[in-house]
Coordinates of C-alpha atoms in Angstrom, one line a residue:
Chain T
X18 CA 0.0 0.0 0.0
X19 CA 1.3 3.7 -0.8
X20 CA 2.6 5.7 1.9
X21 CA 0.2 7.9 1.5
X22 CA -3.0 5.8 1.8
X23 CA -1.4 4.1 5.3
X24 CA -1.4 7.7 6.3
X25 CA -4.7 8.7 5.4
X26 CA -6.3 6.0 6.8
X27 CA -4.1 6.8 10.0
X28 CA -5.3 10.7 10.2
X29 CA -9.2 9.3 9.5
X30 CA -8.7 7.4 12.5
X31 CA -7.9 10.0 14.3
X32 CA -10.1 12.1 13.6
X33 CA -12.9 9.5 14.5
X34 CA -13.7 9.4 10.5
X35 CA -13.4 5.9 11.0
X36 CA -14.9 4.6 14.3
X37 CA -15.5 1.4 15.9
X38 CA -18.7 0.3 17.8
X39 CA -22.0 -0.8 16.6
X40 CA -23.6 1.2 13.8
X41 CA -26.9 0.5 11.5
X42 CA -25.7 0.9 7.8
X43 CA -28.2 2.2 5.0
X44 CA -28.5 -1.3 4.1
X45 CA -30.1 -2.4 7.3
X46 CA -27.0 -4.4 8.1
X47 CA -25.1 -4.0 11.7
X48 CA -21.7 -3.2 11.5
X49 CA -19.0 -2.6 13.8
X50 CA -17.2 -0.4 11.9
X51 CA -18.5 3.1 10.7
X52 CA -16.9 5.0 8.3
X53 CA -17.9 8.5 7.9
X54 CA -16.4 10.2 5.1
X55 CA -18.8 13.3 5.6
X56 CA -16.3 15.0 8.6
X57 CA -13.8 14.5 6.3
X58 CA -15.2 18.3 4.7
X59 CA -13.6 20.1 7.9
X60 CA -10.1 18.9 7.7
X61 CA -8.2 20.5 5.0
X62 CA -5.6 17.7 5.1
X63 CA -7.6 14.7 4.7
X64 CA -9.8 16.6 2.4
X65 CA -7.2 17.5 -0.1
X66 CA -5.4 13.9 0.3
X67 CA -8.5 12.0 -0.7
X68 CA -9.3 14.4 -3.9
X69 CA -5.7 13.8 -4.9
X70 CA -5.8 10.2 -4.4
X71 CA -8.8 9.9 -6.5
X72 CA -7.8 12.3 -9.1
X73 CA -4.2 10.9 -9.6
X74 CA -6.0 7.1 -9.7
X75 CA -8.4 8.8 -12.8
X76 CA -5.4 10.2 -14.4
X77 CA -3.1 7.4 -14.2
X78 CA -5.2 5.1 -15.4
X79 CA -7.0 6.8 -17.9
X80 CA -10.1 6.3 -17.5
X81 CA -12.4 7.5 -20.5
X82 CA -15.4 9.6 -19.9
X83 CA -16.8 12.8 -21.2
X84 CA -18.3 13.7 -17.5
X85 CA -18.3 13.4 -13.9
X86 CA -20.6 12.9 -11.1
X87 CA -19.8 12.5 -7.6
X88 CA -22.5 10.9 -6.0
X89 CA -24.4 13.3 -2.8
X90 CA -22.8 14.7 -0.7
X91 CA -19.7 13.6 0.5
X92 CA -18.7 12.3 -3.2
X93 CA -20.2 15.3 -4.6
X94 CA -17.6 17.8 -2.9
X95 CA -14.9 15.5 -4.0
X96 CA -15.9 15.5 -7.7
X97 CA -16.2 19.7 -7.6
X98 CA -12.6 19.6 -6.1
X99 CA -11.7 17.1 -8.8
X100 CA -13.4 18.6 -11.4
X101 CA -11.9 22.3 -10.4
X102 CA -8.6 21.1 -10.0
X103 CA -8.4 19.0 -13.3
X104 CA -11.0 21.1 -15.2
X105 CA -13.9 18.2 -15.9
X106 CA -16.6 18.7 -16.7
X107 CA -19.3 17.5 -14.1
X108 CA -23.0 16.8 -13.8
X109 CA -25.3 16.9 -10.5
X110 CA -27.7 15.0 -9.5
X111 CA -30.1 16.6 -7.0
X112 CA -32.3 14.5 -4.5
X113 CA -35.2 16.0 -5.0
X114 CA -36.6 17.9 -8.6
X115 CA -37.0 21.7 -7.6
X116 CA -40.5 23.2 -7.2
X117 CA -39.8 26.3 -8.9
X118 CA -37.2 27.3 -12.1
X119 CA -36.1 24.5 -14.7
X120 CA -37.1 21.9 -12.4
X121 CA -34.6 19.2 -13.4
X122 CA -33.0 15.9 -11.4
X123 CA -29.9 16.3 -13.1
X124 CA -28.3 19.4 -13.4
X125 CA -25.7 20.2 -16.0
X126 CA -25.2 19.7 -19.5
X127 CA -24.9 16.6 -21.7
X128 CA -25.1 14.6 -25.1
X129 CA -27.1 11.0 -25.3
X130 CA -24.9 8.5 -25.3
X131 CA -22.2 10.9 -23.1
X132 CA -20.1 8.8 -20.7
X133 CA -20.6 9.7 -16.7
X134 CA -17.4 8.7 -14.5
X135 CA -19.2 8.4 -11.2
X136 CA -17.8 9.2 -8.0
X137 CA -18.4 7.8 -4.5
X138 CA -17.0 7.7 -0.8
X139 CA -17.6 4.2 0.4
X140 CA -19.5 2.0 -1.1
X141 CA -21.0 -0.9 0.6
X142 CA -23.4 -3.0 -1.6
X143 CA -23.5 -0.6 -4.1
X144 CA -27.5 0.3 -3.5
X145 CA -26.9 3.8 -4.2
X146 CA -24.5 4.0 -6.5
X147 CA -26.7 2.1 -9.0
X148 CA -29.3 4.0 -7.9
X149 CA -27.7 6.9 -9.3
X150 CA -26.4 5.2 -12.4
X151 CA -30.1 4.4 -13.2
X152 CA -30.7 8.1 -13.5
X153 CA -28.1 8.8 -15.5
X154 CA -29.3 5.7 -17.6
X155 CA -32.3 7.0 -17.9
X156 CA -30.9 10.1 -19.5
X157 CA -28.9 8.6 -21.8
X158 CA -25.6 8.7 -20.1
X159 CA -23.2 5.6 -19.7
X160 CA -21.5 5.0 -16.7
X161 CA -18.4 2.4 -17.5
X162 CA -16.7 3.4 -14.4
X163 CA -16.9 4.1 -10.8
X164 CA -14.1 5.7 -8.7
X165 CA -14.9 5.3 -4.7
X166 CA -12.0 5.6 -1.7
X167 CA -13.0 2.8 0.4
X168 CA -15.1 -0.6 -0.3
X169 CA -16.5 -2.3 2.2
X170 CA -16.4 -5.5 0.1
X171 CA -20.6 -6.6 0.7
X172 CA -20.8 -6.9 -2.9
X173 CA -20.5 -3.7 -4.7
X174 CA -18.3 -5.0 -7.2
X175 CA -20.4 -7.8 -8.3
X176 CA -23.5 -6.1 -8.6
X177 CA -21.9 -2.6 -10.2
X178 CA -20.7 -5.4 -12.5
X179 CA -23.9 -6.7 -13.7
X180 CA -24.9 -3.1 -14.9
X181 CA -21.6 -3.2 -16.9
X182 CA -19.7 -1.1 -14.2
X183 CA -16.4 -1.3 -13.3
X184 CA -15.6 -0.4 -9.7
X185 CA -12.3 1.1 -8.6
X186 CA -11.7 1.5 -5.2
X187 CA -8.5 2.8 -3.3
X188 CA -9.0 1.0 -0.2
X189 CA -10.7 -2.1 1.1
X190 CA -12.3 -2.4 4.0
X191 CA -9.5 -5.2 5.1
X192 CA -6.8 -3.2 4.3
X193 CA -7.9 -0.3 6.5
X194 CA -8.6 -3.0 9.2
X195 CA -4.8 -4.0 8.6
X196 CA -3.4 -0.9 8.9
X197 CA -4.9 0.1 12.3
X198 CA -4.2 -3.4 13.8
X199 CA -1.0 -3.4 13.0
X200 CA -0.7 0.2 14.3
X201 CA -2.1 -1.2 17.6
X202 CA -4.8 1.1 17.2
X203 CA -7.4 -1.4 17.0
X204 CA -7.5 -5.3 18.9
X205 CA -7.7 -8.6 17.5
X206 CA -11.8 -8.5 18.5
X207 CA -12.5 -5.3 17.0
X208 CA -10.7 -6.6 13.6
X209 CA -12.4 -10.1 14.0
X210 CA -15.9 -7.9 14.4
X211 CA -15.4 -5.6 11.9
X212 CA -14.2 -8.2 9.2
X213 CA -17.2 -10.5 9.9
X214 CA -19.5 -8.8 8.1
X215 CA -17.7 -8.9 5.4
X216 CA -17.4 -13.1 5.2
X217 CA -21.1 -12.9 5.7
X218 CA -21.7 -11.4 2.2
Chain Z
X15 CA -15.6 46.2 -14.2
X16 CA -12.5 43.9 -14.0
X17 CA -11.8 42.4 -17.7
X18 CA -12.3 38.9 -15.8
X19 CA -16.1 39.5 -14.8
X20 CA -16.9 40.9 -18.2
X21 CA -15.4 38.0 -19.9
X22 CA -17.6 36.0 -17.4
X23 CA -20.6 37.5 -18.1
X24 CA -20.6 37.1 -22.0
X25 CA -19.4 33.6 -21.7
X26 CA -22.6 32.9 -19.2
X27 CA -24.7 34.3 -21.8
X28 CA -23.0 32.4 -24.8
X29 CA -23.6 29.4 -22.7
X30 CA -27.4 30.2 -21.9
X31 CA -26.6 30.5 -18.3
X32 CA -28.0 33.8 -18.1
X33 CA -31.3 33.4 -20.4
X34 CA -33.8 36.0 -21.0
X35 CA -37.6 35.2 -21.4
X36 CA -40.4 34.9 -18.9
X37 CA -39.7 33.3 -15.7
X38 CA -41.0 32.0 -12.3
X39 CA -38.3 32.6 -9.2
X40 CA -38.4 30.7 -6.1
X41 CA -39.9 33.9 -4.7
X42 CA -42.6 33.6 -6.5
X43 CA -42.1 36.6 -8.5
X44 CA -41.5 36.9 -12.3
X45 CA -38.7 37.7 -14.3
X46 CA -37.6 38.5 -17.5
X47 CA -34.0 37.3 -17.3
X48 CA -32.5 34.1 -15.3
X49 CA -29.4 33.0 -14.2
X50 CA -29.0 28.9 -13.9
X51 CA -26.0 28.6 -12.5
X52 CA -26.4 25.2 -11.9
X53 CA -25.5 24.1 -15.3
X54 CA -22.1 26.3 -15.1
X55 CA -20.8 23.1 -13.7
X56 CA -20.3 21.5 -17.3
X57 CA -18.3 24.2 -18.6
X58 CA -14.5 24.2 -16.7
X59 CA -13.5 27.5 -18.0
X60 CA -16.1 29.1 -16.5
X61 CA -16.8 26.9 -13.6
X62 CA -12.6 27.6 -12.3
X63 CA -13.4 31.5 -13.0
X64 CA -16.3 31.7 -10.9
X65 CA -14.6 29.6 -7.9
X66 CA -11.2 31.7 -8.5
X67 CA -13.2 35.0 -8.4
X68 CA -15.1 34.2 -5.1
X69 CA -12.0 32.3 -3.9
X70 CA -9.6 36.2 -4.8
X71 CA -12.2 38.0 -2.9
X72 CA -12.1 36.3 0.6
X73 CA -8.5 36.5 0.2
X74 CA -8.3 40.2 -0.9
X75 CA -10.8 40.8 1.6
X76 CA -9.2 39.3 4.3
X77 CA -12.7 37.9 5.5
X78 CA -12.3 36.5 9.1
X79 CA -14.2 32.6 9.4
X80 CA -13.2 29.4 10.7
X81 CA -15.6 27.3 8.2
X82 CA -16.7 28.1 5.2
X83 CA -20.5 26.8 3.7
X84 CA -21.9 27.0 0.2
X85 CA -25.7 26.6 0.1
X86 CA -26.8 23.5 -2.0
X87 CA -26.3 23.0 -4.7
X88 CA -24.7 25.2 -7.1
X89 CA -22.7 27.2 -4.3
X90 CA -22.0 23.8 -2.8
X91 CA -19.7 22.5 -5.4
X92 CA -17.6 26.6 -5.7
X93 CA -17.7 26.4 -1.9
X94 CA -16.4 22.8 -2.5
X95 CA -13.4 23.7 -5.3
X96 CA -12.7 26.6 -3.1
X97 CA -12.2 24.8 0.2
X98 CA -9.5 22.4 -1.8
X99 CA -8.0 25.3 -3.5
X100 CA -7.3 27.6 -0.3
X101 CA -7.3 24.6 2.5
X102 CA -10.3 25.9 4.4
X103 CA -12.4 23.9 6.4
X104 CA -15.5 23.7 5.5
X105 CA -19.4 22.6 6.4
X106 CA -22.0 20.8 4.4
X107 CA -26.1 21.8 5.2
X108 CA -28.0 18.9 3.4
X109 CA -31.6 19.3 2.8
X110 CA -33.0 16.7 4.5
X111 CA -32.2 14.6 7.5
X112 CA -30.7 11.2 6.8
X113 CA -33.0 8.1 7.9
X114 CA -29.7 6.3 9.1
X115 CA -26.4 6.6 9.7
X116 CA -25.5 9.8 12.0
X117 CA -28.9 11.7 10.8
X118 CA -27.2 15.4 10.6
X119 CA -28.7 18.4 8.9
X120 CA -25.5 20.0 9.5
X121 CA -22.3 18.2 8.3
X122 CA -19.0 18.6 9.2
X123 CA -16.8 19.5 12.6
X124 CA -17.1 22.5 14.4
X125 CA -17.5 24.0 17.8
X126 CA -19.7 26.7 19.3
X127 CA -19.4 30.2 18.2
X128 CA -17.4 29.4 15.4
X129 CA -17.6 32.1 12.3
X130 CA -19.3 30.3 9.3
X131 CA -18.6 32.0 5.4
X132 CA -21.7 31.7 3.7
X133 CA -20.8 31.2 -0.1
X134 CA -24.1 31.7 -2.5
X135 CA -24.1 32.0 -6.5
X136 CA -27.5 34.4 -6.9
X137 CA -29.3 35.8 -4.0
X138 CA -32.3 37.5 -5.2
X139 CA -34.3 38.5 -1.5
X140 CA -32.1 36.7 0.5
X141 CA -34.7 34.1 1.5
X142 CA -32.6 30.8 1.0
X143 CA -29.0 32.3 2.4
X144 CA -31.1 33.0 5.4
X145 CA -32.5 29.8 5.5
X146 CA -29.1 28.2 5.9
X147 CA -27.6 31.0 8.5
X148 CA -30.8 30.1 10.5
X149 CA -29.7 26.6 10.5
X150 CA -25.9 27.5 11.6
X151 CA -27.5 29.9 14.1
X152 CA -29.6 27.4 15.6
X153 CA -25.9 25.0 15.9
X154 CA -24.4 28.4 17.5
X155 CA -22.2 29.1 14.9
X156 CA -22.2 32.7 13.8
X157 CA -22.8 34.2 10.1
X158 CA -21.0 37.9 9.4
X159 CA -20.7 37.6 5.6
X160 CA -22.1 36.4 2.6
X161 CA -20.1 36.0 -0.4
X162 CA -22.1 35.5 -3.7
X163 CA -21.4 35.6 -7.6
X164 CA -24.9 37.6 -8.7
X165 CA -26.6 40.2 -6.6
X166 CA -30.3 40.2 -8.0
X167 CA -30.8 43.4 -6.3
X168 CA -34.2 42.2 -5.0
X169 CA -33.7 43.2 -1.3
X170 CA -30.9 40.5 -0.3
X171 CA -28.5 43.0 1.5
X172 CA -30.8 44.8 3.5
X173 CA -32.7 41.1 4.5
X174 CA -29.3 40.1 5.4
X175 CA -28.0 43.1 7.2
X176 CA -31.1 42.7 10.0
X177 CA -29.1 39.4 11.0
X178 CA -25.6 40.9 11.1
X179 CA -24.5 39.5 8.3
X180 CA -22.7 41.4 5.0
X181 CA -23.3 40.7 1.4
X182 CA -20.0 40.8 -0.5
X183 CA -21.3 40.1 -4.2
X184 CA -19.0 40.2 -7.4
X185 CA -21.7 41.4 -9.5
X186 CA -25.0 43.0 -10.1
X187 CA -28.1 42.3 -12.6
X188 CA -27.7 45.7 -13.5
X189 CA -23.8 45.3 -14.1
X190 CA -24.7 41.9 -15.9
X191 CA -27.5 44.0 -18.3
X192 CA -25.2 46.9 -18.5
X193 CA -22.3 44.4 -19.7
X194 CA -24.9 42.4 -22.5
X195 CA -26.6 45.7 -23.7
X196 CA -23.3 47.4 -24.5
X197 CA -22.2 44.3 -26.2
X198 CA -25.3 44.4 -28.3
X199 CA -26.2 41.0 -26.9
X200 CA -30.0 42.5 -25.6
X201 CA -31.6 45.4 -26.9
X202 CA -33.2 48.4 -25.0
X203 CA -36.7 46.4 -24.4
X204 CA -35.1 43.4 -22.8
X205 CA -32.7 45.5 -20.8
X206 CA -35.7 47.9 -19.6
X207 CA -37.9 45.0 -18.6
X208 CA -35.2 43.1 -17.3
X209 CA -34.5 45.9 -15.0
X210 CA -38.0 46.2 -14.2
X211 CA -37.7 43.8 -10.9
X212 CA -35.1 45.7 -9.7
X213 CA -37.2 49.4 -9.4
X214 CA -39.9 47.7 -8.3
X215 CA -38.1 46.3 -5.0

């Protein structure tokens, strides 16, 4: 692993981005390990480190797309940094249409048949990220790709995959498990907890 | 006018950003011009001048905050580029409460009587920006300024001066017709009914 992922996932931790204990995931599923990517806004550091991990994974391995989409909210502030900082062009999808103006659920401007790189934080079974794809789907947009900085490995890969999306994370779950065990900053329960759900899926 | 805004301008009107016709705002009220910033997103050149504009002004302006906020959705992702461009800490308001997870309507680390920067693209009366610095308010953070791209001119700075707070804006309707009608992009009827709002407020 690069220095500077080991590192990240070291500051998250500290930061209590990453915390251990017993959480209820959008899935339903108890975990017993949260990650919470949304703090992540308020320090500059991590902040910066995360949109220059993804953006330097894009680049290097050139990924083909004609727009980007980083998925609400954490992912979308990563995909405006990204998209300022490497000048792509984005689209936005809002939660809910707009009572009043143009009234749209995806803001921005496109072509049919357009390819949307989509963005994400974590991505766990991969629920909302194909939730989002479908959108863009239904406009006309193709989304090969999906860039996210941690999986949780509960079968996001597999069933991005079966919508003819290729998932490309930066971390695992496991390896972010690794990292703080063998930093002492996690036991051998909290890693045998944690990792559990994963054997589940 | 710095050459920068002007070029702005024209480019948001080559790009139907600012579109003249008949129009419904949020407030309820109609217009006869419209600014959708929500689809500068698509266009980099313009999307980085926006965010480097707003992002020159707190700096000139030596604006004193400890977070910074853009109000969903368009001044979410400037706010967003901004943040990773000058290392500032910021906030994230969602619109609605999550079901799961850590159900926040405020994202983000902060303590009490922290100084929040709002960052808005148009403010017409002022009603959303002071939607959000109610939110903040009710958190105890504190609002003093407002930075925005467009000034509607539709009562915004006097709404937001009865809660402390300042309206910095780059540019005014009036400087935005001024700049099309000298440019022979509008002619004198579109210009005079465009302007309408404005002496009516």
């Amino acid at each position: 692993m690069p220095e500077s992922l080991e590192k990240l996932i070291l500051a998250m931790y500290e930061k209590d981005i990453i915390k251990f204990g017993k959480f209820t995931l959008k899935s339903g599923k108890v975990s017993f390990v949260y990650i919470d990517l949304r703090t992540t806004i308020s320090y500059p550091d991590i902040y910066r480190s995360i949109c220059d991990i993804l953006s330097h994974y894009i680049q290097q391995h050139q990924l083909q797309f004609d727009r980007v989409l980083g998925i609400p909210y954490s992912a979308l502030t990563f995909a405006s940094s990204i998209a300022y900082k490497d000048s792509l062009p984005m689209l936005l999808r809002r939660k809910e249409a707009k009572a009043y103006g143009t009234k749209k659920l995806l803001e921005g401007e496109y072509q049919a048949n357009d390819i949307c790189l989509l963005i994400e934080d974590v991505v766990t079974t991969g629920g909302s990220s194909i939730e989002s794809l479908k959108v863009l789907t239904k406009h006309h947009i193709k989304v090969t790709d999906l860039v996210c900085l941690v999986d949780r490995q509960s079968g996001a890969e597999k069933h991005l995959h079966a919508y003819h999306c290729t998932l490309h994370s930066m971390i695992t779950l496991t390896q972010i498990l690794d990292v703080l065990l063998s930093h002492q900053k996690i036991d051998a329960t909290q890693y045998q907890q944690a990792i559990t759900v994963i054997e589940e899926e």
